[in-house]
Tab-separated table of C-alpha atoms in Angstrom:
chain	number	residue	atom	x	y	z
D	1	MET	CA	-38.753	-15.787	-32.541
D	2	SER	CA	-40.155	-14.807	-28.914
D	3	PRO	CA	-39.290	-16.754	-25.702
D	4	GLU	CA	-43.138	-18.021	-25.565
D	5	ALA	CA	-42.702	-19.562	-29.187
D	6	ALA	CA	-39.504	-20.982	-28.262
D	7	LEU	CA	-41.345	-22.913	-25.666
D	8	SER	CA	-43.965	-24.406	-27.770
D	9	SER	CA	-40.518	-26.479	-28.917
D	10	HIS	CA	-40.493	-28.626	-25.812
D	11	PRO	CA	-40.588	-32.346	-27.100
D	12	ASP	CA	-43.752	-33.001	-24.981
D	13	LYS	CA	-45.754	-30.551	-27.302
D	14	VAL	CA	-45.072	-32.178	-30.563
D	15	GLY	CA	-45.865	-35.426	-32.451
D	16	GLU	CA	-43.764	-38.501	-32.361
D	17	SER	CA	-42.151	-37.983	-35.454
D	18	GLU	CA	-41.296	-34.311	-34.718
D	19	ARG	CA	-39.881	-34.997	-31.360
D	20	ALA	CA	-36.059	-35.681	-32.540
D	21	ALA	CA	-35.945	-32.404	-34.161
D	22	ALA	CA	-37.833	-30.514	-31.237
D	23	ASP	CA	-35.523	-31.934	-28.528
D	24	VAL	CA	-32.452	-30.866	-30.637
D	25	LYS	CA	-34.126	-27.353	-30.751
D	26	PHE	CA	-35.048	-27.016	-27.094
D	27	LYS	CA	-31.887	-27.997	-26.022
D	28	SER	CA	-30.436	-25.035	-27.727
D	29	ILE	CA	-33.089	-22.679	-26.376
D	30	SER	CA	-32.162	-23.720	-23.131
D	31	LYS	CA	-28.544	-23.448	-23.675
D	32	ALA	CA	-29.231	-19.592	-25.134
D	33	TYR	CA	-31.244	-18.967	-22.090
D	34	GLU	CA	-28.100	-20.198	-19.873
D	35	ILE	CA	-26.144	-18.047	-21.726
D	36	LEU	CA	-28.350	-14.926	-21.055
D	37	SER	CA	-29.246	-15.326	-17.786
D	38	ASP	CA	-25.413	-15.367	-16.785
D	39	ASP	CA	-23.433	-12.214	-16.759
D	40	ASP	CA	-19.983	-13.870	-17.134
D	41	LYS	CA	-21.011	-16.074	-20.247
D	42	ARG	CA	-23.129	-13.263	-21.864
D	43	ASP	CA	-19.927	-11.030	-21.731
D	44	ALA	CA	-18.097	-13.859	-23.196
D	45	TYR	CA	-20.809	-14.485	-26.127
D	46	ASP	CA	-20.621	-10.701	-26.885
D	47	ALA	CA	-16.903	-10.702	-27.048
D	48	ARG	CA	-16.108	-13.784	-29.280
D	49	GLY	CA	-19.986	-15.353	-30.157
D	50	MET	CA	-20.400	-18.874	-29.743
D	51	ALA	CA	-16.475	-19.525	-30.478
D	52	ALA	CA	-16.366	-18.784	-26.499
D	53	PHE	CA	-18.416	-21.863	-25.899
D	54	GLU	CA	-17.175	-24.355	-28.519
D	55	ALA	CA	-15.470	-26.878	-25.966
D	56	GLY	CA	-18.240	-27.145	-23.908
D	57	ASN	CA	-21.105	-26.854	-26.675
D	58	SER	CA	-22.626	-30.218	-27.482
D	59	MET	CA	-25.358	-29.264	-29.527
D	60	GLY	CA	-24.108	-29.962	-32.950
D	61	ALA	CA	-24.443	-28.109	-36.096
D	62	GLU	CA	-28.353	-28.480	-36.074
D	63	VAL	CA	-29.092	-25.210	-34.466
D	64	ASP	CA	-26.990	-21.973	-34.979
D	65	LEU	CA	-26.875	-20.472	-31.689
D	66	ASP	CA	-25.817	-17.401	-32.743
D	67	ASP	CA	-28.778	-17.009	-35.354
D	68	LEU	CA	-31.160	-18.347	-32.527
D	69	LEU	CA	-29.944	-15.651	-30.053
D	70	SER	CA	-30.524	-13.015	-32.884
D	71	GLN	CA	-34.046	-14.323	-33.486
D	72	MET	CA	-35.187	-14.415	-30.074
D	73	PHE	CA	-33.795	-11.494	-28.649
D	74	GLY	CA	-32.877	-9.267	-31.127
D	75	MET	CA	-28.995	-9.237	-30.671
D	76	GLY	CA	-25.870	-10.516	-31.943
D	77	MET	CA	-22.345	-10.645	-31.162
D	78	ASN	CA	-21.054	-7.757	-29.422
D	79	GLY	CA	-24.817	-7.177	-28.419
D	80	ALA	CA	-25.674	-5.550	-31.463
D	81	PRO	CA	-29.486	-5.339	-32.451
D	82	GLY	CA	-31.141	-7.906	-34.600
D	83	GLY	CA	-34.142	-8.191	-35.924
D	84	GLY	CA	-36.442	-8.737	-33.009
D	85	PRO	CA	-37.404	-6.275	-29.608
D	86	GLY	CA	-35.596	-6.145	-26.594
D	87	PRO	CA	-31.662	-5.270	-27.496
D	88	ARG	CA	-29.536	-5.500	-25.112
D	89	LYS	CA	-28.406	-2.549	-23.007
D	90	PRO	CA	-24.792	-1.754	-24.116
D	91	GLN	CA	-22.140	-2.717	-21.998
D	92	LYS	CA	-19.772	-0.459	-19.684
D	93	PRO	CA	-16.202	-1.302	-20.928
D	94	ARG	CA	-14.314	-3.029	-18.445
D	95	LYS	CA	-11.883	-1.203	-16.205
D	96	GLY	CA	-8.137	-1.973	-16.693
D	97	ASP	CA	-5.444	-2.487	-14.051
D	98	ASN	CA	-4.233	0.227	-11.742
D	99	GLU	CA	-0.852	1.423	-11.818
D	100	GLU	CA	0.692	1.608	-8.039
D	101	GLN	CA	3.718	3.225	-6.862
D	102	SER	CA	5.584	4.151	-3.747
D	103	TYR	CA	5.655	8.295	-3.243
D	104	THR	CA	7.825	9.384	-0.242
D	105	VAL	CA	6.908	12.672	1.567
D	106	THR	CA	8.420	14.407	4.535
D	107	LEU	CA	6.441	15.200	7.693
D	108	GLU	CA	6.441	18.710	6.876
D	109	GLU	CA	4.463	17.957	3.697
D	110	LEU	CA	1.971	16.052	5.411
D	111	TYR	CA	1.345	18.913	7.822
D	112	LYS	CA	0.812	21.351	5.346
D	113	GLY	CA	-0.251	19.200	2.807
D	114	LYS	CA	1.130	19.264	-1.112
D	115	THR	CA	0.591	19.696	-4.423
D	116	THR	CA	2.918	18.908	-7.133
D	117	LYS	CA	3.337	17.900	-10.952
D	118	PHE	CA	5.280	15.495	-12.862
D	119	ALA	CA	5.519	14.468	-16.045
D	120	THR	CA	5.311	10.506	-17.219
D	121	ARG	CA	4.675	8.656	-20.130
D	122	LYS	CA	1.565	6.701	-20.982
D	123	ASN	CA	0.222	4.763	-23.477
D	124	ILE	CA	-3.125	6.137	-25.340
D	125	VAL	CA	-5.466	4.519	-28.054
D	126	CYS	CA	-4.315	5.153	-31.445
D	127	LYS	CA	-6.060	8.365	-33.007
D	128	THR	CA	-5.366	7.205	-36.714
D	129	CYS	CA	-6.631	3.862	-36.397
D	130	ARG	CA	-9.084	4.361	-33.560
D	131	GLY	CA	-7.759	1.275	-31.821
D	132	SER	CA	-7.795	-1.272	-34.429
D	133	GLY	CA	-4.319	-1.413	-35.325
D	134	GLY	CA	-4.957	-1.788	-39.233
D	135	LYS	CA	-5.393	0.707	-41.908
D	136	ASP	CA	-8.614	2.339	-42.817
D	137	LYS	CA	-10.821	-0.314	-44.810
D	138	ALA	CA	-8.230	-3.029	-43.867
D	139	LYS	CA	-9.902	-6.158	-43.010
D	140	PRO	CA	-7.961	-8.430	-40.171
D	141	LYS	CA	-7.569	-12.175	-40.567
D	142	GLU	CA	-8.240	-14.400	-37.937
D	143	CYS	CA	-5.099	-15.295	-35.766
D	144	SER	CA	-3.346	-18.176	-36.304
D	145	ALA	CA	-1.774	-18.564	-32.827
D	146	CYS	CA	-4.999	-18.775	-30.917
D	147	HIS	CA	-7.781	-19.491	-33.763
D	148	GLY	CA	-9.597	-16.228	-33.442
D	149	ARG	CA	-10.351	-16.942	-29.571
D	150	GLY	CA	-8.289	-14.320	-28.160
D	151	MET	CA	-6.577	-16.956	-25.594
D	152	GLN	CA	-3.977	-19.489	-25.280
D	153	HIS	CA	-3.629	-22.595	-22.996
D	154	GLY	CA	-0.317	-22.757	-21.271
D	155	LEU	CA	1.745	-24.601	-18.680
D	156	LYS	CA	2.473	-22.581	-15.294
D	157	SER	CA	5.220	-24.410	-12.973
D	158	MET	CA	3.923	-24.595	-9.420
D	159	GLY	CA	7.574	-25.537	-8.388
D	160	ALA	CA	8.553	-29.232	-7.205
D	161	GLY	CA	8.423	-30.282	-10.785
D	162	LEU	CA	4.407	-29.714	-10.686
D	163	MET	CA	2.990	-27.958	-13.651
D	164	THR	CA	-0.613	-26.545	-14.151
D	165	GLN	CA	-2.443	-25.401	-17.151
D	166	GLU	CA	-3.620	-21.822	-17.201
D	167	THR	CA	-5.575	-19.599	-20.145
D	168	VAL	CA	-3.687	-16.288	-21.275
D	169	ILE	CA	-4.282	-13.758	-23.388
D	170	CYS	CA	-2.849	-14.710	-26.928
D	171	HIS	CA	0.501	-12.490	-27.675
D	172	SER	CA	0.321	-12.482	-31.150
D	173	CYS	CA	-2.980	-10.891	-31.386
D	174	LYS	CA	-3.005	-9.209	-27.683
D	175	GLY	CA	-6.400	-10.727	-26.822
D	176	THR	CA	-8.371	-9.652	-29.980
D	177	GLY	CA	-8.497	-12.976	-31.945
D	178	LYS	CA	-7.559	-10.980	-35.416
D	179	VAL	CA	-4.112	-9.865	-36.763
D	180	TYR	CA	-3.434	-7.668	-39.839
D	181	ARG	CA	-0.995	-8.316	-42.552
D	182	ASP	CA	2.423	-6.233	-42.165
D	183	LYS	CA	1.352	-4.176	-45.210
D	184	GLU	CA	-2.154	-3.492	-43.711
D	185	ARG	CA	-0.902	-2.435	-40.153
D	186	CYS	CA	-1.711	1.173	-38.857
D	187	LYS	CA	1.496	3.472	-39.827
D	188	LYS	CA	1.158	5.175	-36.724
D	189	CYS	CA	0.952	2.488	-34.057
D	190	LYS	CA	2.619	-0.440	-36.227
D	191	GLY	CA	-0.536	-2.510	-35.310
D	192	GLU	CA	0.085	-2.337	-31.599
D	193	ARG	CA	-3.446	-0.253	-31.126
D	194	VAL	CA	-1.825	1.779	-28.749
D	195	VAL	CA	0.866	4.937	-28.740
D	196	GLU	CA	3.015	6.308	-26.084
D	197	GLU	CA	2.391	9.832	-25.072
D	198	LYS	CA	4.019	12.361	-22.586
D	199	LYS	CA	1.441	14.044	-19.950
D	200	VAL	CA	2.126	16.181	-17.071
D	201	LEU	CA	-0.151	15.097	-14.048
D	202	GLU	CA	-0.926	16.817	-11.005
D	203	LEU	CA	-0.984	15.245	-7.500
D	204	TYR	CA	-2.556	16.601	-4.272
D	205	ILE	CA	-1.675	15.143	-1.167
D	206	PRO	CA	-4.186	16.387	1.641
D	207	ARG	CA	-2.908	17.986	4.923
D	208	GLY	CA	-3.204	15.748	7.555
D	209	SER	CA	-2.410	12.609	5.060
D	210	LYS	CA	-0.374	9.608	6.630
D	211	LYS	CA	2.111	6.876	5.834
D	212	GLY	CA	0.171	4.112	4.115
D	213	ASP	CA	-2.839	6.420	2.416
D	214	LYS	CA	-3.462	5.812	-1.043
D	215	ILE	CA	-3.921	8.665	-3.289
D	216	LYS	CA	-5.429	8.203	-6.713
D	217	ILE	CA	-5.227	9.604	-9.933
D	218	GLU	CA	-7.977	8.750	-11.669
D	219	GLY	CA	-8.026	7.017	-15.461
D	220	GLU	CA	-4.484	8.247	-15.764
D	221	ALA	CA	-3.188	4.751	-16.584
D	222	ASP	CA	-2.097	2.918	-19.501
D	223	GLN	CA	-5.385	2.928	-22.283
D	224	LEU	CA	-6.365	-0.128	-23.922
D	225	PRO	CA	-8.733	-0.460	-26.750
D	226	ASP	CA	-12.487	-0.975	-25.692
D	227	GLN	CA	-11.233	-0.633	-21.907
D	228	GLU	CA	-11.871	1.966	-19.088
D	229	PRO	CA	-8.288	2.997	-17.936
D	230	GLY	CA	-7.386	2.232	-14.638
D	231	ASP	CA	-6.155	4.604	-11.873
D	232	ILE	CA	-2.349	5.624	-10.758
D	233	VAL	CA	-2.171	4.956	-7.425
D	234	PHE	CA	0.346	6.693	-4.783
D	235	ASN	CA	1.217	4.535	-1.637
D	236	LEU	CA	2.147	7.323	0.665
D	237	VAL	CA	5.734	6.420	2.542
D	238	GLU	CA	6.939	9.107	5.545
D	239	ALA	CA	10.071	9.845	5.633
D	240	GLU	CA	11.860	9.759	9.012
D	241	HIS	CA	12.096	13.432	10.827
D	242	LYS	CA	15.047	14.678	12.720
D	243	THR	CA	12.523	16.170	15.417
D	244	PHE	CA	9.186	15.056	15.666
D	245	ARG	CA	7.855	11.670	15.996
D	246	ARG	CA	4.127	10.974	14.804
D	247	ALA	CA	1.724	8.799	16.054
D	248	GLY	CA	-1.634	8.878	14.870
D	249	PRO	CA	-2.891	12.675	14.754
D	250	ASP	CA	-0.232	13.469	18.072
D	251	LEU	CA	3.500	14.543	17.621
D	252	MET	CA	6.174	14.015	20.150
D	253	ALA	CA	9.897	15.917	20.308
D	254	ASN	CA	12.594	15.885	22.649
D	255	VAL	CA	13.598	19.401	24.197
D	256	ASN	CA	16.611	20.076	26.547
D	257	ILE	CA	16.680	22.613	29.459
D	258	ASP	CA	19.007	23.865	31.684
D	259	LEU	CA	19.191	22.957	35.327
D	260	SER	CA	18.226	26.638	36.297
D	261	GLU	CA	15.554	26.452	34.000
D	262	ALA	CA	14.135	22.846	35.555
D	263	LEU	CA	14.610	24.396	39.002
D	264	CYS	CA	13.397	28.034	38.537
D	265	GLY	CA	11.388	28.145	35.561
D	266	PHE	CA	11.592	29.581	32.146
D	267	SER	CA	9.658	31.392	29.459
D	268	ARG	CA	10.831	30.744	25.967
D	269	ILE	CA	10.478	29.027	22.449
D	270	LEU	CA	11.393	25.212	23.049
D	271	VAL	CA	10.795	23.889	19.389
D	272	LYS	CA	10.710	24.940	16.116
D	273	HIS	CA	7.066	23.379	14.477
D	274	LEU	CA	6.666	22.132	11.117
D	275	ASP	CA	5.195	25.005	9.555
D	276	GLY	CA	8.094	27.153	10.625
D	277	ARG	CA	6.350	28.728	13.894
D	278	GLY	CA	8.526	28.898	16.971
D	279	ILE	CA	6.352	27.198	19.658
D	280	HIS	CA	6.978	29.394	22.944
D	281	VAL	CA	6.550	27.986	26.153
D	282	LYS	CA	6.132	29.308	29.880
D	283	HIS	CA	7.036	27.158	32.656
D	284	PRO	CA	6.416	29.416	36.248
D	285	ARG	CA	8.360	28.255	39.209
D	286	HIS	CA	5.529	28.965	41.416
D	287	GLY	CA	2.922	26.514	41.249
D	288	SER	CA	4.010	24.056	38.818
D	289	GLY	CA	7.080	22.687	40.713
D	290	PRO	CA	10.726	21.999	39.381
D	291	LEU	CA	10.759	20.141	35.797
D	292	LYS	CA	12.380	16.561	36.078
D	293	PRO	CA	14.484	14.497	33.350
D	294	GLY	CA	11.420	12.570	31.700
D	295	SER	CA	8.872	15.140	32.498
D	296	ILE	CA	6.170	15.415	29.713
D	297	ILE	CA	4.972	18.990	28.432
D	298	LYS	CA	1.723	18.700	26.417
D	299	VAL	CA	0.531	21.287	23.918
D	300	GLY	CA	-3.091	20.961	23.290
D	301	GLY	CA	-4.005	21.498	19.510
D	302	GLU	CA	-0.315	21.380	18.099
D	303	GLY	CA	-0.437	18.208	16.778
D	304	MET	CA	-1.205	17.145	13.279
D	305	PRO	CA	-4.034	18.388	11.319
D	306	HIS	CA	-7.250	15.702	10.629
D	307	LYS	CA	-8.113	15.274	7.131
D	308	LYS	CA	-11.157	17.272	6.020
D	309	SER	CA	-11.535	19.115	9.262
D	310	ASP	CA	-10.389	21.912	11.739
D	311	LEU	CA	-9.070	19.520	14.493
D	312	ARG	CA	-5.662	19.006	15.227
D	313	GLY	CA	-3.867	16.532	17.547
D	314	ASP	CA	-1.679	17.497	20.549
D	315	LEU	CA	2.191	18.052	20.858
D	316	TYR	CA	3.916	16.100	23.796
D	317	LEU	CA	7.400	17.550	24.446
D	318	LEU	CA	9.877	14.918	26.426
D	319	VAL	CA	12.014	17.121	28.760
D	320	ASP	CA	15.758	16.232	29.181
D	321	VAL	CA	17.485	18.524	32.069
D	322	ASP	CA	21.146	19.491	31.031
D	323	PHE	CA	23.414	19.491	33.940
D	324	PRO	CA	26.515	21.803	34.205
D	325	ASP	CA	30.057	20.572	33.742
D	326	GLU	CA	32.205	19.714	36.524
D	327	ASN	CA	33.843	23.222	36.998
D	328	TRP	CA	30.925	25.456	37.463
D	329	LEU	CA	31.163	25.436	41.225
D	330	LYS	CA	34.418	25.131	42.782
D	331	LYS	CA	34.350	27.450	45.914
D	332	ASP	CA	33.321	25.830	48.889
D	333	LYS	CA	31.189	28.896	50.209
D	334	HIS	CA	29.178	28.873	46.801
D	335	ILE	CA	28.658	25.150	47.723
D	336	GLU	CA	27.354	25.889	51.043
D	337	LYS	CA	25.005	28.594	49.794
D	338	LEU	CA	23.451	26.273	47.022
D	339	ARG	CA	22.965	23.372	49.808
D	340	ALA	CA	21.401	25.786	51.888
D	341	LEU	CA	18.889	26.385	49.172
D	342	LEU	CA	17.978	22.719	48.076
D	343	PRO	CA	15.770	20.577	50.148
D	344	GLU	CA	17.423	18.438	52.841
D	345	PRO	CA	18.594	15.079	52.109
D	346	GLY	CA	16.378	12.103	53.131
D	347	SER	CA	17.743	9.700	55.803
D	348	SER	CA	20.574	7.557	55.081
D	349	ILE	CA	20.714	3.658	54.566
D	350	GLN	CA	21.591	2.053	58.219
D	351	ALA	CA	23.201	-1.105	57.954
D	352	GLU	CA	25.749	-3.165	60.632
D	353	THR	CA	28.852	-3.624	58.454
D	354	VAL	CA	29.853	-0.838	56.160
D	355	ASP	CA	32.330	-0.617	53.563
D	356	GLU	CA	33.779	2.403	52.309
D	357	VAL	CA	34.688	1.965	48.750
D	358	ASP	CA	36.060	3.486	45.617
D	359	TYR	CA	34.768	4.469	42.142
D	360	GLU	CA	34.857	5.345	38.523
D	361	GLU	CA	33.799	8.822	38.113
D	362	ASP	CA	33.769	8.600	34.096
D	363	ALA	CA	32.192	4.691	34.056
D	364	ASN	CA	29.550	3.873	31.659
D	365	LEU	CA	27.374	0.806	30.840
D	366	ASP	CA	29.299	-0.367	27.901
D	367	ASN	CA	30.520	-3.264	29.449
D	368	PHE	CA	27.689	-4.079	31.640
D	369	GLY	CA	27.551	-7.747	31.786
D	370	GLY	CA	30.195	-8.232	29.442
D	371	GLU	CA	32.713	-10.284	31.464
D	372	ALA	CA	32.450	-13.524	32.738
D	373	ALA	CA	31.977	-13.320	36.587
D	374	GLN	CA	34.981	-14.190	38.517
D	375	GLY	CA	33.121	-17.056	40.253
D	376	GLU	CA	32.354	-18.915	36.965
D	377	GLN	CA	36.246	-19.381	36.634
D	378	TRP	CA	36.703	-21.155	40.215
D	379	GLU	CA	36.970	-24.855	40.391
D	380	ASP	CA	35.839	-26.857	43.256
D	381	GLU	CA	38.965	-28.434	44.950
D	382	ASP	CA	36.922	-31.776	45.465
D	383	ASP	CA	36.569	-32.062	41.569
D	384	GLU	CA	40.330	-31.316	41.127
D	385	GLU	CA	40.944	-34.219	43.701
D	386	SER	CA	38.620	-36.433	41.931
D	387	SER	CA	40.126	-36.027	38.459
D	388	GLN	CA	43.556	-37.222	39.945
D	389	PRO	CA	44.367	-40.827	38.883
D	390	GLN	CA	44.183	-43.028	41.818
D	391	CYS	CA	46.212	-46.111	42.522
D	392	ALA	CA	44.784	-49.167	42.489
D	393	GLN	CA	44.199	-51.287	45.825
D	394	GLN	CA	46.473	-54.229	46.477
């Protein structure tokens, strides 16, 4: 039956005596077009036929929509070609869920890149029964738990005593709507349709990757019959490094230099890089000036590599100056020589009243702000007098 011929069944185009039958048939045709024009409804029809629409099917038993669809479009359940023209294009299998997990990597591995192999266990479609779950030539029966629908209605708690209804895959038939008797089940998979397999996979982490990046191994998640397997997805977690800190493509590290190097310059390796190279820095005394605690030395192009590029970030070296201990300069004549070499001190602060105080040489900030101020413990004398009982006036 062609769509044009089906439209001739409109109730307005037939006689009065045929109108009731034409009305039922026209509604059935309209329902068929509604199913075919909606991808979700069409997929549901492919999977379970008109059983997928039983709850909302008000056509009655006068017209078989399965038969009508087969006549109109040459297709039956599961998209099989029927007797007419225009068979439906085969549907692409639905993709399964991805499997996500965290994977911790060092900063060295992110800098250089990494390829590693690992063994995993995954479900694959049983080759013996080709995913049917039954023996060869065995015929399954309709699942009694879901009545062949593959889905079941259940109640889900929403908290606070509230419940909601949800539709879930039937646990008895795993969503197929059919089950095999015990003696007819596949001996290899025991009717589960899948078996476990051990497989060695390779994970490649490109250089320049960063925390939060997702590395996919496509199609290696668990398999299910009639379904494209999902991917294994690794979420990269960056381990803390003892020397370097990363910010985007840039790196930062703390370096220590001696007081003599800060004042007179130096030429030496300051830090060992992530690939094992020594980073040699030459800081001449003349022209650059002395380095102070907190000074920054920027080394261009020695940061993290950019992915899929030859570009690199920068390396920032935060300078800390190590001062000599208290015993390095004891003789007065040496002190005077050093004083003569150093710049003159600035002008001193002037004040009308001057107190000469003692101080603690080994003090620190551990107790800073920890003790209550002495003034907070004083009590006003007026308050004390006001709190004493007074004699009543006569």
